[in-house]
Amino acid sequence: MSMIAKSEGNSSIERLEDGVYPAVSSMLIDLGVQLSEKFGKSSRKFIIVWNIENEFVEINGEQQPRIICKEYTMTLGEKSNLRKDLQAWRGKQFTPEELEGFNLLNILNKGCQLQILNTENNGKTYSNIVSIMALPKGMQVTSLENTVVFDTYDDKTWENYTKVPSWIREKIKKAENLKENGLDLYIKAVDENMQATEDS
């Protein structure tokens, strides 16, 4: 597993109201090495997905957990959003040893509180996570039976590609490191199979 951080939607679904919600992390999705056109450099990105406790939406006639996610650069640099959010979530600073290599699997299936605000941009409203906090003492969230990890560098996790939301799969396809270990060919084969199933 190489999900190690180191120091240096659907418009028809009613949005959550602004507020603080208990949640549990359900997915860690590696986006691979992504080029930032704004900054003109490439870095490894990933997404944390949380299930909002006791909040559900109906999708294709089925009740599904309501989810929300946030994208991060995979670094625990002093000014990184990941470091700031994880320290607030865990309720403690990272030790020097942890900053040398923190396994992100440690945060999977863990509870927290998310402060969510709806903001408008270019005529569209988005629900954004503006802060992450540890759960109050004594408060618990429901532990998940199934969690998802997708790591572009670990072929043992590639089978979870089909469990990743489609809009995130499109981000993964833009990764610069897909050809390093054959993930590009794997994704192509899976996509073709999925398309064939839909057409049949």
Short mmCIF file of C-alpha atoms in Angstrom, two decimals:
data_model
loop_
_atom_site.label_atom_id
_atom_site.label_comp_id
_atom_site.label_asym_id
_atom_site.label_seq_id
_atom_site.Cartn_x
_atom_site.Cartn_y
_atom_site.Cartn_z
CA MET A 1 0.00 0.00 0.00
CA SER A 2 1.45 3.36 -1.02
CA MET A 3 -1.21 5.69 0.37
CA ILE A 4 1.43 7.44 2.44
CA ALA A 5 1.38 11.21 2.93
CA LYS A 6 4.69 12.82 3.77
CA SER A 7 5.94 16.24 4.81
CA GLU A 8 7.28 18.05 1.80
CA GLY A 9 -22.68 15.45 -8.26
CA ASN A 10 -26.11 14.91 -8.78
CA SER A 11 -28.07 18.21 -9.22
CA SER A 12 -31.46 16.63 -8.50
CA ILE A 13 -30.51 15.76 -4.92
CA GLU A 14 -31.52 18.31 -2.29
CA ARG A 15 -28.48 19.89 -0.72
CA LEU A 16 -27.56 19.68 2.92
CA GLU A 17 -28.25 22.81 4.93
CA ASP A 18 -25.28 24.78 6.21
CA GLY A 19 -24.12 23.31 9.50
CA VAL A 20 -21.99 20.79 11.35
CA TYR A 21 -22.56 17.09 10.69
CA PRO A 22 -21.11 13.90 12.18
CA ALA A 23 -19.56 11.75 9.47
CA VAL A 24 -17.37 8.70 8.91
CA SER A 25 -14.71 8.32 6.22
CA SER A 26 -15.76 5.67 3.70
CA MET A 27 -13.38 5.98 0.74
CA LEU A 28 -9.76 6.89 0.02
CA ILE A 29 -9.37 7.44 -3.72
CA ASP A 30 -5.95 8.11 -5.21
CA LEU A 31 -6.14 10.41 -8.24
CA GLY A 32 -2.52 9.75 -9.15
CA VAL A 33 -0.12 12.43 -10.34
CA GLN A 34 -2.18 15.35 -11.66
CA LEU A 35 -1.02 18.41 -13.58
CA SER A 36 -2.18 21.74 -12.18
CA GLU A 37 -2.58 24.14 -15.10
CA LYS A 38 -2.94 27.02 -12.65
CA PHE A 39 0.43 26.38 -10.97
CA GLY A 40 2.15 24.65 -13.89
CA LYS A 41 3.36 21.67 -11.87
CA SER A 42 2.34 18.10 -11.15
CA SER A 43 1.63 16.55 -7.76
CA ARG A 44 -0.10 13.49 -6.38
CA LYS A 45 -3.73 14.07 -5.42
CA PHE A 46 -6.34 12.03 -3.60
CA ILE A 47 -9.91 12.34 -2.38
CA ILE A 48 -11.42 11.48 1.00
CA VAL A 49 -15.11 10.56 0.87
CA TRP A 50 -17.27 10.72 3.99
CA ASN A 51 -20.71 9.25 4.72
CA ILE A 52 -22.86 11.79 6.56
CA GLU A 53 -24.34 10.11 9.64
CA ASN A 54 -28.10 9.44 9.41
CA GLU A 55 -28.46 11.27 6.09
CA PHE A 56 -29.64 9.39 3.01
CA VAL A 57 -30.61 10.11 -0.59
CA GLU A 58 -32.71 8.13 -3.05
CA ILE A 59 -30.80 7.12 -6.18
CA ASN A 60 -32.47 4.95 -8.80
CA GLY A 61 -35.13 3.98 -6.30
CA GLU A 62 -32.65 2.92 -3.61
CA GLN A 63 -31.72 4.60 -0.35
CA GLN A 64 -28.02 5.42 -0.37
CA PRO A 65 -25.83 7.09 2.26
CA ARG A 66 -25.32 10.78 1.58
CA ILE A 67 -21.67 11.41 0.85
CA ILE A 68 -19.41 14.43 0.60
CA CYS A 69 -15.76 14.58 -0.37
CA LYS A 70 -12.69 16.77 -0.41
CA GLU A 71 -9.61 16.67 -2.63
CA TYR A 72 -6.09 17.00 -1.24
CA THR A 73 -2.49 17.09 -2.37
CA MET A 74 -0.69 14.13 -0.81
CA THR A 75 1.71 16.09 1.37
CA LEU A 76 2.00 16.90 5.04
CA GLY A 77 3.96 20.09 4.41
CA GLU A 78 3.62 22.76 7.08
CA LYS A 79 1.10 24.80 5.08
CA SER A 80 -0.79 21.92 3.47
CA ASN A 81 -4.57 21.61 3.82
CA LEU A 82 -4.17 17.90 4.49
CA ARG A 83 -1.96 18.49 7.52
CA LYS A 84 -4.27 21.19 8.88
CA ASP A 85 -7.41 19.05 8.46
CA LEU A 86 -5.91 15.82 9.79
CA GLN A 87 -4.55 17.54 12.90
CA ALA A 88 -7.96 19.09 13.58
CA TRP A 89 -9.64 15.72 12.94
CA ARG A 90 -7.27 13.79 15.18
CA GLY A 91 -7.19 16.55 17.78
CA LYS A 92 -3.40 16.55 18.00
CA GLN A 93 -0.27 17.62 16.18
CA PHE A 94 1.73 15.20 14.06
CA THR A 95 4.90 13.85 15.63
CA PRO A 96 8.18 14.19 13.69
CA GLU A 97 8.03 10.44 13.04
CA GLU A 98 4.50 10.69 11.59
CA LEU A 99 5.56 13.53 9.31
CA GLU A 100 8.17 11.24 7.77
CA GLY A 101 5.38 8.97 6.53
CA PHE A 102 1.77 8.77 7.70
CA ASN A 103 -0.35 5.91 6.38
CA LEU A 104 -3.66 7.41 5.27
CA LEU A 105 -5.41 4.08 5.88
CA ASN A 106 -5.32 5.08 9.55
CA ILE A 107 -8.10 7.61 8.91
CA LEU A 108 -10.39 5.23 7.00
CA ASN A 109 -13.65 4.32 8.80
CA LYS A 110 -13.01 6.99 11.43
CA GLY A 111 -15.57 9.47 12.71
CA CYS A 112 -15.35 13.26 12.71
CA GLN A 113 -17.47 16.39 12.41
CA LEU A 114 -17.68 18.28 9.14
CA GLN A 115 -18.70 21.92 8.86
CA ILE A 116 -20.47 22.30 5.52
CA LEU A 117 -21.30 25.56 3.76
CA ASN A 118 -23.12 26.00 0.47
CA THR A 119 -21.42 28.49 -1.82
CA GLU A 120 -22.31 29.77 -5.28
CA ASN A 121 -19.85 29.88 -8.14
CA ASN A 122 -20.66 30.69 -11.78
CA GLY A 123 -24.37 30.24 -11.15
CA LYS A 124 -24.03 26.85 -9.48
CA THR A 125 -24.27 26.02 -5.77
CA TYR A 126 -21.72 23.69 -4.22
CA SER A 127 -21.63 22.07 -0.78
CA ASN A 128 -18.11 22.53 0.57
CA ILE A 129 -16.32 21.19 3.63
CA VAL A 130 -14.88 24.29 5.29
CA SER A 131 -13.51 22.62 8.42
CA ILE A 132 -13.03 19.20 10.01
CA MET A 133 -13.17 18.58 13.73
CA ALA A 134 -12.76 15.68 16.11
CA LEU A 135 -15.93 14.16 17.54
CA PRO A 136 -16.94 15.49 20.97
CA LYS A 137 -15.93 13.27 23.86
CA GLY A 138 -18.31 10.33 24.18
CA MET A 139 -19.85 10.79 20.73
CA GLN A 140 -19.64 7.91 18.26
CA VAL A 141 -20.62 7.29 14.65
CA THR A 142 -21.67 4.07 12.97
CA SER A 143 -18.69 1.95 11.91
CA LEU A 144 -18.88 0.90 8.26
CA GLU A 145 -18.85 -2.72 7.14
CA ASN A 146 -17.48 -1.83 3.71
CA THR A 147 -14.93 0.83 2.85
CA VAL A 148 -13.17 1.50 -0.45
CA VAL A 149 -9.50 2.14 -1.19
CA PHE A 150 -8.21 2.84 -4.69
CA ASP A 151 -4.46 3.34 -5.10
CA THR A 152 -2.95 3.98 -8.53
CA TYR A 153 0.29 2.37 -7.35
CA ASP A 154 -1.25 -0.77 -5.79
CA ASP A 155 -2.83 -3.20 -8.27
CA LYS A 156 -4.50 -5.08 -5.40
CA THR A 157 -6.88 -2.12 -5.08
CA TRP A 158 -7.66 -1.65 -8.77
CA GLU A 159 -10.74 -3.87 -8.57
CA ASN A 160 -12.34 -1.01 -6.61
CA TYR A 161 -12.17 1.24 -9.68
CA THR A 162 -15.78 0.38 -10.54
CA LYS A 163 -16.89 1.45 -7.03
CA VAL A 164 -15.48 4.94 -7.52
CA PRO A 165 -18.04 7.61 -8.53
CA SER A 166 -17.96 8.19 -12.30
CA TRP A 167 -16.91 11.85 -12.07
CA ILE A 168 -13.90 10.83 -9.97
CA ARG A 169 -13.00 8.08 -12.47
CA GLU A 170 -12.75 10.81 -15.11
CA LYS A 171 -10.21 12.61 -12.91
CA ILE A 172 -8.19 9.40 -12.47
CA LYS A 173 -7.96 8.94 -16.25
CA LYS A 174 -6.03 12.24 -16.46
CA ALA A 175 -3.27 11.02 -14.11
CA GLU A 176 0.26 11.19 -15.50
CA ASN A 177 1.41 7.95 -13.85
CA LEU A 178 -1.12 5.50 -15.34
CA LYS A 179 1.33 3.97 -17.82
CA GLU A 180 3.99 3.24 -15.19
CA ASN A 181 2.44 -0.04 -14.10
CA GLY A 182 -0.23 -0.76 -16.70
CA LEU A 183 -3.13 0.93 -14.95
CA ASP A 184 -4.03 2.68 -18.22
CA LEU A 185 -4.62 -0.69 -19.90
CA TYR A 186 -6.59 -1.97 -16.91
CA ILE A 187 -8.86 1.09 -16.92
CA LYS A 188 -9.38 0.83 -20.68
CA ALA A 189 -10.43 -2.82 -20.37
CA VAL A 190 -12.78 -2.12 -17.45
CA ASP A 191 -14.37 0.87 -19.20
CA GLU A 192 -14.92 -1.16 -22.37
CA ASN A 193 -16.51 -3.97 -20.36
CA MET A 194 -18.77 -1.52 -18.50
CA GLN A 195 -19.83 0.08 -21.79
CA ALA A 196 -20.56 -3.33 -23.31
CA THR A 197 -22.70 -4.24 -20.30
CA GLU A 198 -24.67 -1.00 -20.60
CA ASP A 199 -25.23 -1.56 -24.34
CA SER A 200 -26.42 -5.14 -23.97
#
